[in-house]
């Protein structure tokens, strides 16, 4: 099978109004929690990507009826917290760390055994960060060598609530523990070194669960039930991020990104870009399924390099590939520190971005937990995406300022997370072809 690639070149000034697909984090959780609820929930704006569909398919295999009356809409017939049935084989999470880690917490509490598997990239990602605290709650999960998938989950364990401080800020680990905590005896209380996205807390609360939470803390009692509710998924800020950077760096650009989710735990890049001098305004503020949304209007601006404030890192953890491209086109160096987690994402994103930008002619000095990007003129070259969707999209953006042709290898994982990226990009003026 040939692995798809892109050829990206500088295109037109970027213009237009873009509808960005639904938020991935919210989509995964919406289908999971609706499946566990008593009653029927409707989800609107569901991300039609392979990752979130994989999560939905896993619940179908565990006996949950999920209808798709039209694209981006799901009707989920919840089976209640005690209604899931064991599947007859491994459950495939595809490329999704969120799917696998949240499911680890949920399935550890079920009366049946489960096996979770993933694609090549997910099969290399660390899972002990979730299995270790789950074991403290009484869960039994075997990982592969080095703590990687597959996860063999032995059901039928009586779980105990836990008080746990996460060693690294991770919404996925926090969420896994909260889901296990729903089934555990007593209370589960999680503290985080830095506040992370709180969709699990917000959404469990929307499903009627009593949960106390504030930035950096979450606490719930086991034995609660979920009540069906309808969910409106906002547009994914992490997908919008590529167009915010593209619109900022391509002269003559003006883009409107409609009704993008602006949960403060997600919008660190907006703050970082504004510190760099970006011209991004917010219009038509509204609330969409309990989440703040607004149209983002981005116009080309002269960016300058910054030291990215470390306290912004968790709030922009998925946006560093895009940030590195903004840094490449700024005046003066940009320094990133406190971002070691980037080494265990879908790829080692510090290494992948540093290597790719060097290929295009820049100097990038990498450290264990960050990098310094020296901006300059971008040339052409061949970029390895390492099968990482965000690396591929970041270099499609970088190419819009390159003097040569940029070939981006292995873009197969873009569609699972951002279906239609290439069409949206071409439609607003990107030079991009398969
Ligand atoms: C996510 C949490 C983050 C983020 C990922 C989605 C989530 O991962 O990088 O893309 O939906 O909870 P970590 O929990 O590893 O920080």
Coordinates of C-alpha atoms and ligand atoms in Angstrom, one line a residue:
X1 CA 0.0 0.0 0.0
X2 CA 1.4 3.4 -0.9
X3 CA 1.5 5.9 1.9
X4 CA -0.1 9.2 0.9
X5 CA 1.9 12.4 0.8
X6 CA 1.3 16.1 0.1
X7 CA 3.2 18.6 -2.1
X8 CA 2.8 22.0 -0.5
X9 CA 3.9 25.3 -2.0
X10 CA 3.3 29.0 -1.3
X11 CA -0.3 29.8 -2.6
X12 CA -2.5 32.8 -2.6
X13 CA -3.2 35.3 0.3
X14 CA -5.6 33.2 2.4
X15 CA -9.2 34.4 2.3
X16 CA -12.6 33.1 3.3
X17 CA -14.9 31.9 6.0
X18 CA -14.1 28.4 7.3
X19 CA -16.3 25.9 9.2
X20 CA -13.9 23.9 11.3
X21 CA -15.0 20.4 12.3
X22 CA -16.0 19.4 15.8
X23 CA -13.8 19.1 18.8
X24 CA -12.0 15.8 19.1
X25 CA -11.7 15.8 22.9
X26 CA -15.4 16.6 23.3
X27 CA -16.5 14.2 20.6
X28 CA -14.8 11.2 22.3
X29 CA -16.3 12.0 25.7
X30 CA -19.7 12.8 24.4
X31 CA -20.2 9.3 22.9
X32 CA -18.6 7.6 26.0
X33 CA -20.8 9.4 28.5
X34 CA -24.0 9.1 26.4
X35 CA -23.4 5.4 26.2
X36 CA -23.2 5.2 30.0
X37 CA -26.2 7.3 30.6
X38 CA -29.8 6.2 31.3
X39 CA -31.8 7.3 28.3
X40 CA -31.2 8.6 24.8
X41 CA -28.8 11.5 24.1
X42 CA -28.3 13.4 20.8
X43 CA -24.8 14.6 19.9
X44 CA -24.5 17.5 17.3
X45 CA -21.2 18.5 15.7
X46 CA -19.6 15.1 16.4
X47 CA -16.2 14.9 14.7
X48 CA -16.5 12.6 11.7
X49 CA -12.9 11.4 12.0
X50 CA -11.6 7.9 12.2
X51 CA -10.4 8.4 15.9
X52 CA -13.8 9.4 17.2
X53 CA -15.6 6.9 15.0
X54 CA -13.3 4.2 16.5
X55 CA -14.5 5.2 20.0
X56 CA -18.2 5.0 18.8
X57 CA -17.5 1.6 17.2
X58 CA -16.1 0.3 20.5
X59 CA -19.3 1.2 22.3
X60 CA -21.4 -0.4 19.6
X61 CA -19.4 -3.6 20.1
X62 CA -20.2 -3.4 23.8
X63 CA -23.9 -3.4 23.1
X64 CA -24.7 0.3 22.7
X65 CA -27.1 1.3 19.9
X66 CA -25.7 4.4 18.1
X67 CA -27.5 5.9 15.2
X68 CA -26.1 8.3 12.6
X69 CA -29.2 10.1 11.2
X70 CA -26.9 12.6 9.3
X71 CA -23.2 13.4 9.2
X72 CA -21.9 14.8 12.5
X73 CA -25.0 13.7 14.4
X74 CA -25.3 10.7 16.7
X75 CA -28.2 9.4 18.6
X76 CA -26.9 7.2 21.5
X77 CA -29.2 4.8 23.3
X78 CA -27.5 4.8 26.7
X79 CA -27.3 1.4 28.5
X80 CA -26.6 2.8 32.0
X81 CA -23.4 2.6 34.0
X82 CA -23.9 -1.2 34.5
X83 CA -25.2 -2.0 31.0
X84 CA -22.0 -2.5 28.9
X85 CA -21.3 -6.0 27.6
X86 CA -17.9 -7.5 27.0
X87 CA -16.8 -7.5 23.3
X88 CA -15.7 -10.7 21.6
X89 CA -12.2 -9.6 20.6
X90 CA -9.7 -6.7 20.9
X91 CA -11.1 -3.1 20.8
X92 CA -9.3 -1.0 18.3
X93 CA -8.7 2.7 19.4
X94 CA -7.0 3.6 16.1
X95 CA -4.7 6.5 16.5
X96 CA -6.4 7.9 19.6
X97 CA -4.6 8.2 22.9
X98 CA -7.7 9.9 24.4
X99 CA -9.8 6.9 23.4
X100 CA -7.4 4.4 24.8
X101 CA -6.6 6.1 28.1
X102 CA -10.2 7.0 29.0
X103 CA -11.4 3.6 28.1
X104 CA -8.6 2.0 30.3
X105 CA -10.3 3.7 33.3
X106 CA -13.8 2.8 32.3
X107 CA -13.1 -0.8 31.4
X108 CA -11.0 -1.5 34.5
X109 CA -14.2 -1.1 36.4
X110 CA -16.4 -3.4 34.3
X111 CA -17.2 -7.0 35.3
X112 CA -15.8 -8.4 32.0
X113 CA -12.2 -8.5 30.5
X114 CA -11.2 -6.3 27.6
X115 CA -8.2 -5.8 25.3
X116 CA -7.4 -2.4 23.9
X117 CA -5.2 -2.1 20.8
X118 CA -4.2 0.8 18.6
X119 CA -2.3 1.7 15.4
X120 CA 1.5 1.8 15.0
X121 CA 1.8 5.3 16.6
X122 CA -0.5 4.6 19.5
X123 CA 1.2 1.2 20.1
X124 CA 4.4 3.2 21.0
X125 CA 2.8 5.6 23.5
X126 CA 3.2 5.4 27.3
X127 CA 0.3 3.8 29.2
X128 CA 1.8 3.3 32.7
X129 CA 0.9 6.9 33.5
X130 CA -2.7 5.6 33.5
X131 CA -2.3 1.9 34.5
X132 CA -0.1 2.8 37.6
X133 CA -2.7 5.0 39.4
X134 CA -5.5 2.7 38.2
X135 CA -3.7 -0.2 39.9
X136 CA -3.6 1.8 43.1
X137 CA -7.4 1.8 42.9
X138 CA -7.4 -2.0 42.6
X139 CA -7.5 -2.3 38.8
X140 CA -5.6 -5.1 37.0
X141 CA -4.2 -4.1 33.6
X142 CA -1.3 -5.7 31.8
X143 CA 0.6 -3.5 29.3
X144 CA 3.0 -4.6 26.6
X145 CA 6.7 -4.3 27.0
X146 CA 7.8 -0.8 28.1
X147 CA 4.3 0.0 29.3
X148 CA 2.9 0.4 25.8
X149 CA -0.3 -1.0 24.3
X150 CA -2.0 -3.5 24.0
X151 CA -3.8 -3.1 27.3
X152 CA -5.2 -6.4 28.7
X153 CA -7.8 -5.3 31.3
X154 CA -8.9 -7.9 33.8
X155 CA -12.5 -7.0 34.8
X156 CA -14.4 -8.0 37.9
X157 CA -12.1 -6.0 40.3
X158 CA -13.6 -4.0 43.2
X159 CA -12.2 -0.5 42.9
X160 CA -11.4 1.8 45.7
X161 CA -11.5 5.6 45.5
X162 CA -8.1 7.3 45.4
X163 CA -6.5 10.7 46.3
X164 CA -3.9 11.2 43.6
X165 CA -1.7 14.0 42.5
X166 CA -0.8 13.5 38.8
X167 CA 3.0 13.6 38.3
X168 CA 2.5 15.1 34.8
X169 CA -0.4 17.4 33.8
X170 CA -2.7 15.1 31.7
X171 CA -6.4 15.5 31.1
X172 CA -6.4 11.9 29.7
X173 CA -5.0 10.4 32.9
X174 CA -7.3 12.6 35.1
X175 CA -10.3 11.5 33.0
X176 CA -9.4 7.8 33.2
X177 CA -9.2 8.1 37.0
X178 CA -12.5 10.0 37.3
X179 CA -14.2 7.3 35.1
X180 CA -12.9 4.5 37.3
X181 CA -13.9 6.6 40.3
X182 CA -17.5 6.6 39.2
X183 CA -17.4 2.8 39.9
X184 CA -15.2 2.9 43.0
X185 CA -16.0 2.7 46.6
X186 CA -15.8 6.1 48.3
X187 CA -14.3 9.3 46.8
X188 CA -11.8 9.9 44.1
X189 CA -9.9 13.2 44.3
X190 CA -7.4 14.2 41.6
X191 CA -5.0 17.1 41.8
X192 CA -2.9 18.3 38.8
X193 CA 0.4 20.1 38.8
X194 CA -1.1 22.5 36.2
X195 CA -4.8 22.7 35.3
X196 CA -5.7 20.7 32.2
X197 CA -8.8 20.7 30.0
X198 CA -11.8 20.0 32.1
X199 CA -14.3 18.5 29.6
X200 CA -14.7 15.3 31.6
X201 CA -15.7 17.3 34.6
X202 CA -18.0 19.7 32.8
X203 CA -19.6 17.0 30.8
X204 CA -20.1 14.5 33.6
X205 CA -21.8 17.4 35.4
X206 CA -24.1 18.0 32.4
X207 CA -25.0 14.3 32.6
X208 CA -26.1 14.8 36.2
X209 CA -23.1 13.5 38.1
X210 CA -22.2 15.3 41.3
X211 CA -18.6 16.4 40.8
X212 CA -16.7 19.2 42.4
X213 CA -14.1 20.8 40.3
X214 CA -11.9 23.9 40.0
X215 CA -8.8 24.5 37.9
X216 CA -6.3 21.8 39.0
X217 CA -8.8 19.8 41.2
X218 CA -11.6 17.3 40.6
X219 CA -13.5 15.1 43.1
X220 CA -16.4 12.7 42.8
X221 CA -18.1 9.9 44.7
X222 CA -18.5 6.5 43.3
X223 CA -21.9 4.8 42.6
X224 CA -23.5 7.6 40.7
X225 CA -25.6 7.3 37.6
X226 CA -25.6 9.5 34.4
X227 CA -28.8 11.0 33.0
X228 CA -29.0 11.3 29.2
X229 CA -28.6 14.9 27.8
X230 CA -28.0 16.5 24.4
X231 CA -24.5 17.6 23.6
X232 CA -23.4 20.3 21.1
X233 CA -19.8 19.9 20.1
X234 CA -17.9 23.2 19.4
X235 CA -15.5 23.5 16.5
X236 CA -12.0 22.3 17.5
X237 CA -9.6 25.0 18.5
X238 CA -6.7 22.7 17.8
X239 CA -7.8 22.4 14.2
X240 CA -8.5 26.1 13.9
X241 CA -4.9 26.7 15.2
X242 CA -3.3 25.8 11.8
X243 CA -5.4 28.5 10.1
X244 CA -4.7 31.0 12.8
X245 CA -1.0 30.6 12.1
X246 CA -1.4 30.4 8.4
X247 CA -3.5 33.6 8.3
X248 CA -0.9 35.3 10.5
X249 CA 2.1 34.5 8.4
X250 CA 0.8 34.8 4.8
X251 CA 0.8 38.4 3.6
X252 CA -2.6 39.7 2.5
X253 CA -4.5 37.1 4.4
X254 CA -7.8 37.5 6.2
X255 CA -9.7 34.4 7.4
X256 CA -12.9 34.0 9.5
X257 CA -13.1 30.7 11.5
X258 CA -16.7 30.3 12.6
X259 CA -17.8 29.5 16.1
X260 CA -14.6 28.0 17.4
X261 CA -14.5 26.5 21.0
X262 CA -12.6 28.9 23.3
X263 CA -12.4 26.9 26.5
X264 CA -9.6 28.7 28.4
X265 CA -7.8 25.4 29.0
X266 CA -7.4 25.1 25.2
X267 CA -6.6 28.6 24.0
X268 CA -3.0 29.0 25.1
X269 CA -1.9 29.4 21.5
X270 CA -4.2 32.4 21.1
X271 CA -2.4 34.1 24.0
X272 CA 1.0 33.1 22.7
X273 CA 0.2 34.4 19.1
X274 CA -1.1 37.7 20.5
X275 CA 2.1 38.0 22.6
X276 CA 3.9 37.6 19.2
X277 CA 1.9 40.4 17.7
X278 CA -0.8 38.5 15.9
X279 CA -4.0 40.2 14.7
X280 CA -6.8 37.9 15.9
X281 CA -10.1 39.3 16.9
X282 CA -13.1 37.5 18.5
X283 CA -16.6 38.2 17.2
X284 CA -20.1 36.8 17.8
X285 CA -19.4 35.4 21.3
X286 CA -21.9 32.7 22.2
X287 CA -22.2 29.5 24.4
X288 CA -22.4 26.3 22.5
X289 CA -23.4 23.3 24.7
X290 CA -22.0 25.0 27.8
X291 CA -18.7 25.9 26.1
X292 CA -17.7 29.5 25.1
X293 CA -17.4 29.9 21.3
X294 CA -16.7 32.8 19.0
X295 CA -15.8 33.6 15.4
X296 CA -12.0 34.1 15.2
X297 CA -10.9 36.6 12.5
X298 CA -7.2 36.5 11.7
X299 CA -5.3 38.9 9.5
X300 CA -1.7 38.8 8.4
X301 CA 0.6 40.5 10.9
X302 CA 4.3 40.9 11.5
X303 CA 5.1 38.5 14.3
X304 CA 8.1 38.7 16.7
X305 CA 9.7 35.9 18.7
X306 CA 8.9 35.3 22.4
X307 CA 9.9 33.1 25.3
X308 CA 6.6 31.1 25.6
X309 CA 5.4 31.5 29.2
X310 CA 5.6 28.0 30.8
X311 CA 2.2 28.5 32.4
X312 CA 0.7 28.5 28.9
X313 CA 2.2 25.1 28.0
X314 CA -0.7 22.8 29.2
X315 CA -3.3 25.2 27.6
X316 CA -1.6 24.8 24.2
X317 CA -0.1 21.3 24.5
X318 CA -1.4 20.2 21.1
X319 CA -0.6 23.5 19.4
X320 CA 3.2 23.5 19.5
X321 CA 3.6 22.2 15.9
X322 CA 1.6 25.3 14.8
X323 CA 3.5 27.6 17.2
X324 CA 6.9 26.5 15.8
X325 CA 5.7 27.5 12.3
X326 CA 4.7 31.0 13.6
X327 CA 8.1 31.2 15.3
X328 CA 9.8 30.3 12.1
X329 CA 8.2 33.3 10.3
X330 CA 8.7 35.8 13.2
X331 CA 11.4 38.4 13.8
X332 CA 13.8 37.2 16.5
X333 CA 14.0 33.8 18.2
X334 CA 11.3 32.0 20.0
X335 CA 12.1 29.9 23.0
X336 CA 10.0 27.0 24.3
X337 CA 10.7 25.4 27.7
X338 CA 8.8 23.1 30.1
X339 CA 7.3 21.1 27.3
X340 CA 8.9 17.7 27.7
X341 CA 5.4 16.1 27.2
X342 CA 5.8 16.9 23.5
X343 CA 8.2 14.0 23.2
X344 CA 5.4 11.4 23.9
X345 CA 2.6 12.7 21.7
X346 CA 1.7 11.0 18.4
X347 CA 5.4 11.5 17.6
X348 CA 8.3 13.2 19.4
X349 CA 7.0 16.6 18.4
X350 CA 10.1 18.5 19.5
X351 CA 12.4 16.3 17.4
X352 CA 9.9 16.2 14.4
X353 CA 9.5 20.0 14.3
X354 CA 13.2 20.7 14.8
X355 CA 14.3 18.3 12.1
X356 CA 11.7 19.5 9.7
X357 CA 12.4 23.2 10.1
X358 CA 16.2 22.5 9.7
X359 CA 15.4 20.7 6.5
X360 CA 13.7 23.9 5.3
X361 CA 16.9 25.8 6.2
X362 CA 16.4 27.1 9.8
X363 CA 18.4 26.8 12.9
X364 CA 16.6 25.1 15.8
X365 CA 18.4 24.3 19.0
X366 CA 16.6 21.4 20.8
X367 CA 16.7 20.8 24.6
X368 CA 15.2 18.0 26.7
X369 CA 12.0 20.0 27.3
X370 CA 11.9 22.5 24.5
X371 CA 13.7 24.3 21.7
X372 CA 14.8 27.7 20.4
X373 CA 13.7 28.5 16.8
X374 CA 15.8 31.0 14.9
X375 CA 13.5 32.4 12.2
X376 CA 14.7 32.8 8.6
X377 CA 13.8 32.3 5.0
X378 CA 12.2 28.9 4.4
X379 CA 13.3 26.8 1.4
X380 CA 11.9 23.5 0.1
X381 CA 12.6 19.9 1.0
X382 CA 11.1 16.6 2.1
X383 CA 9.6 16.5 5.6
X384 CA 8.9 13.3 7.6
X385 CA 5.6 13.6 9.5
X386 CA 6.3 10.4 11.4
X387 CA 2.7 9.6 10.9
X388 CA 1.7 12.5 13.1
X389 CA -1.3 14.5 11.8
X390 CA -0.2 17.8 13.5
X391 CA 3.3 17.6 12.1
X392 CA 1.9 17.1 8.6
X393 CA -0.5 20.1 8.9
X394 CA 2.1 22.3 10.5
X395 CA 4.4 21.8 7.5
X396 CA 1.6 22.4 5.0
X397 CA 1.2 25.8 6.8
X398 CA 5.0 26.5 6.8
X399 CA 5.1 25.7 3.1
X400 CA 2.9 28.7 2.4
X401 CA 5.9 30.9 3.2
X402 CA 8.5 28.6 1.6
X403 CA 10.4 29.6 -1.6
X404 CA 10.5 25.9 -2.7
X405 CA 8.3 22.9 -2.9
X406 CA 7.7 21.1 0.4
X407 CA 7.0 17.4 0.2
X408 CA 5.3 16.0 3.4
X409 CA 5.5 12.3 3.8
X410 CA 2.8 10.1 5.4
X411 CA -0.2 12.3 5.8
X412 CA -2.6 9.3 6.3
X413 CA -3.3 10.3 9.9
X414 CA -4.6 13.8 9.1
X415 CA -8.1 12.7 8.1
X416 CA -8.7 10.7 11.4
X417 CA -8.4 13.9 13.4
X418 CA -9.2 16.7 10.9
X419 CA -11.3 15.3 8.0
X420 CA -11.3 17.7 5.1
X421 CA -8.2 19.7 6.1
X422 CA -6.8 19.6 2.6
X423 CA -10.0 20.7 1.0
X424 CA -10.5 23.6 3.5
X425 CA -6.9 24.6 3.0
X426 CA -7.0 24.5 -0.8
X427 CA -10.4 26.4 -0.7
X428 CA -8.9 29.4 1.2
X429 CA -5.8 29.6 -1.0
X430 CA -3.2 27.1 0.2
X431 CA -0.8 25.6 -2.4
X432 CA -1.4 22.0 -1.5
X433 CA -1.9 18.8 -3.5
X434 CA -1.8 15.1 -2.9
Ligands
LIG1 C1 -6.5 15.3 25.5 C2 -5.5 15.6 26.4 C3 -4.2 15.9 26.0 C4 -4.1 16.3 24.6 C5 -4.8 15.3 23.7 C6 -6.3 15.2 24.1 C7 -7.9 14.9 26.0 O1 -3.3 14.8 26.3 O2 -2.7 16.3 24.2 O3 -4.7 15.6 22.3 O4 -8.8 14.9 25.2 O5 -8.0 14.7 27.2 P1 -2.7 14.5 27.7 O6 -3.8 14.1 28.6 O7 -1.7 13.4 27.4 O8 -2.0 15.8 28.2

